[in-house]
Short mmCIF file of C-alpha atoms in Angstrom, two decimals:
data_model
loop_
_atom_site.label_atom_id
_atom_site.label_comp_id
_atom_site.label_asym_id
_atom_site.label_seq_id
_atom_site.Cartn_x
_atom_site.Cartn_y
_atom_site.Cartn_z
CA MET F 13 37.71 25.18 16.17
CA LEU F 14 36.87 21.51 15.53
CA ARG F 15 36.73 19.43 18.72
CA ASN F 16 35.59 16.18 17.16
CA SER F 17 33.77 15.07 14.05
CA TRP F 18 30.40 16.46 15.14
CA GLU F 19 31.08 19.50 17.32
CA VAL F 20 32.22 22.89 16.03
CA VAL F 21 33.01 25.62 18.53
CA THR F 22 33.34 29.25 17.50
CA ILE F 23 35.26 31.80 19.48
CA SER F 24 33.87 35.33 19.63
CA LEU F 25 36.12 37.22 21.99
CA ILE F 26 35.47 40.65 23.39
CA LEU F 27 37.45 42.80 25.80
CA LYS F 28 35.79 44.64 28.68
CA PRO F 29 37.45 47.07 31.06
CA ILE F 30 37.51 45.86 34.66
CA THR F 31 34.98 47.86 36.67
CA GLY F 32 33.35 47.54 40.07
CA GLU F 33 30.64 45.47 38.38
CA ASN F 34 32.93 42.75 37.00
CA ARG F 35 35.92 42.97 39.36
CA ASP F 36 34.92 39.93 41.46
CA ILE F 37 34.42 37.86 38.32
CA ALA F 38 37.85 38.86 37.01
CA GLU F 39 39.52 38.18 40.37
CA ALA F 40 38.17 34.61 40.25
CA LEU F 41 40.25 33.86 37.11
CA THR F 42 43.24 31.66 37.94
CA VAL F 43 46.07 29.71 36.34
CA PHE F 44 47.36 26.25 37.18
CA PRO F 45 49.62 26.00 40.25
CA HIS F 46 52.72 25.35 38.12
CA GLN F 47 52.04 28.64 36.27
CA ALA F 48 51.52 30.77 39.39
CA GLY F 49 55.17 31.85 39.50
CA TYR F 50 54.91 33.38 36.03
CA ILE F 51 52.17 35.93 36.76
CA GLU F 52 50.62 37.72 39.69
CA THR F 53 47.03 36.93 40.64
CA VAL F 54 44.35 39.06 39.04
CA ARG F 55 43.64 40.54 42.48
CA GLU F 56 47.30 41.63 42.78
CA CYS F 57 47.23 43.08 39.26
CA LEU F 58 44.09 45.07 40.01
CA LYS F 59 45.59 46.44 43.23
CA GLU F 60 48.52 47.65 41.14
CA ALA F 61 46.12 49.19 38.60
CA ASP F 62 44.27 50.93 41.44
CA GLN F 63 47.53 52.65 42.36
CA LEU F 64 48.60 53.66 38.85
CA ASP F 65 46.07 55.12 36.42
CA ALA F 66 48.28 54.24 33.44
CA TRP F 67 47.24 50.57 33.64
CA ARG F 68 44.27 49.34 31.59
CA PRO F 69 43.06 46.05 33.13
CA ILE F 70 40.67 44.11 30.89
CA CYS F 71 38.60 40.98 31.10
CA ILE F 72 38.63 38.68 28.08
CA LEU F 73 35.23 37.20 27.35
CA ASP F 74 33.99 34.56 24.95
CA GLY F 75 30.47 35.86 24.53
CA ASP F 76 29.49 36.46 28.15
CA ILE F 77 31.89 33.89 29.65
CA PRO F 78 35.01 35.37 31.30
CA ILE F 79 37.95 33.29 30.07
CA GLY F 80 40.96 35.50 30.71
CA PHE F 81 42.59 38.69 31.91
CA ALA F 82 45.12 41.15 30.57
CA MET F 83 46.59 44.46 31.60
CA TYR F 84 48.52 46.99 29.57
CA GLY F 85 49.55 50.61 29.73
CA ARG F 86 52.04 53.30 28.86
CA ILE F 87 54.38 53.43 31.80
CA THR F 88 56.91 56.14 32.50
CA GLU F 89 60.19 54.60 33.59
CA PRO F 90 63.25 56.42 34.91
CA ALA F 91 64.91 56.62 31.49
CA ASN F 92 61.93 56.48 29.10
CA THR F 93 58.26 55.76 28.54
CA ARG F 94 57.14 52.41 27.14
CA LEU F 95 53.87 50.74 26.26
CA TRP F 96 53.75 47.49 28.24
CA PHE F 97 51.61 44.43 27.51
CA ASP F 98 52.24 43.55 31.10
CA ARG F 99 49.86 40.78 32.13
CA PHE F 100 48.04 38.06 30.23
CA LEU F 101 46.37 34.89 31.37
CA ILE F 102 43.77 32.43 30.21
CA ASP F 103 41.84 30.90 33.10
CA ARG F 104 42.91 27.34 33.75
CA ARG F 105 39.41 26.05 32.89
CA TYR F 106 39.81 27.44 29.37
CA GLN F 107 43.47 26.73 28.60
CA GLY F 108 44.13 24.41 25.69
CA LYS F 109 40.92 25.43 23.92
CA GLY F 110 42.45 27.77 21.37
CA TYR F 111 41.87 31.07 23.16
CA ALA F 112 45.41 32.43 23.60
CA LYS F 113 46.21 33.42 20.01
CA PRO F 114 42.91 35.13 19.22
CA ALA F 115 42.98 36.87 22.61
CA ILE F 116 46.48 38.24 22.04
CA GLN F 117 45.56 39.30 18.52
CA LEU F 118 42.56 41.22 19.88
CA ILE F 119 44.57 42.78 22.72
CA LEU F 120 47.32 43.95 20.34
CA LYS F 121 44.68 45.55 18.12
CA ASP F 122 43.13 47.23 21.15
CA MET F 123 46.53 48.53 22.22
CA GLN F 124 47.15 50.00 18.77
CA VAL F 125 43.76 51.74 18.86
CA HIS F 126 44.59 53.41 22.19
CA TYR F 127 48.30 53.92 21.42
CA PRO F 128 48.72 54.08 17.62
CA ASN F 129 52.15 53.58 16.09
CA THR F 130 53.70 52.61 19.43
CA ASP F 131 56.13 49.77 20.01
CA ILE F 132 54.90 47.21 22.55
CA TYR F 133 57.05 45.69 25.30
CA LEU F 134 56.48 42.70 27.53
CA SER F 135 58.59 40.61 29.86
CA VAL F 136 58.68 36.87 30.35
CA TYR F 137 60.56 34.38 32.47
CA GLU F 138 63.09 32.37 30.46
CA GLU F 139 61.59 29.09 31.76
CA ASN F 140 58.17 29.96 30.33
CA GLN F 141 58.95 28.55 26.90
CA GLN F 142 55.30 28.13 25.95
CA ALA F 143 54.64 31.85 26.44
CA ILE F 144 57.85 32.79 24.64
CA ALA F 145 56.84 30.74 21.59
CA LEU F 146 53.38 32.30 21.66
CA TYR F 147 54.74 35.86 21.79
CA GLN F 148 57.32 35.11 19.10
CA SER F 149 54.49 33.94 16.82
CA PHE F 150 53.22 37.54 16.99
CA GLY F 151 56.61 39.00 16.09
CA PHE F 152 57.94 39.77 19.58
CA VAL F 153 61.74 39.54 19.80
CA PHE F 154 64.12 39.67 22.75
CA THR F 155 65.79 43.03 23.35
CA GLY F 156 68.66 41.72 25.48
CA GLU F 157 67.29 43.64 28.49
CA LEU F 158 65.98 42.29 31.79
CA ASP F 159 63.24 43.87 33.87
CA SER F 160 63.45 44.52 37.61
CA LYS F 161 62.38 40.91 38.38
CA GLY F 162 64.93 39.34 36.05
CA GLU F 163 62.42 38.63 33.28
CA LYS F 164 63.60 38.90 29.69
CA ILE F 165 62.11 41.84 27.81
CA MET F 166 60.56 41.31 24.40
CA LEU F 167 59.58 43.95 21.84
CA HIS F 168 56.94 44.12 19.12
CA THR F 169 57.75 46.95 16.73
CA VAL F 170 55.19 48.73 14.58
#
């Protein structure tokens, strides 16, 4: 990524499972106040993951710098089982620096390693047009369904 005529920044993202060793670091990741209504805090997400083993919470790192958080898992619902890319955020200190697309690309690859040949679902608030455009750039399309919070469900087929 070129920031100006003399500075080149490379992004080398890695994903690490959230453990007792890095939980506090992950819980410190936040979004801007105007984005808070779109996603739960990392602490809330991790409490949910503590209660349901199906969730895989991960920290997104650029080298050794934590820049984001995601959580996914195969969740059994009343009518069916789906693989959910359920939570994704880039910390507000690192937004606008070109991390979102490579992070999602890496997460989708990780999901396919753990759950090969499985369609991926996510949900998004209709007002979150920036996220919708981002997910659409990866081939996610609306299914016409709403989740339990009224978010629109999107699908990425394999």
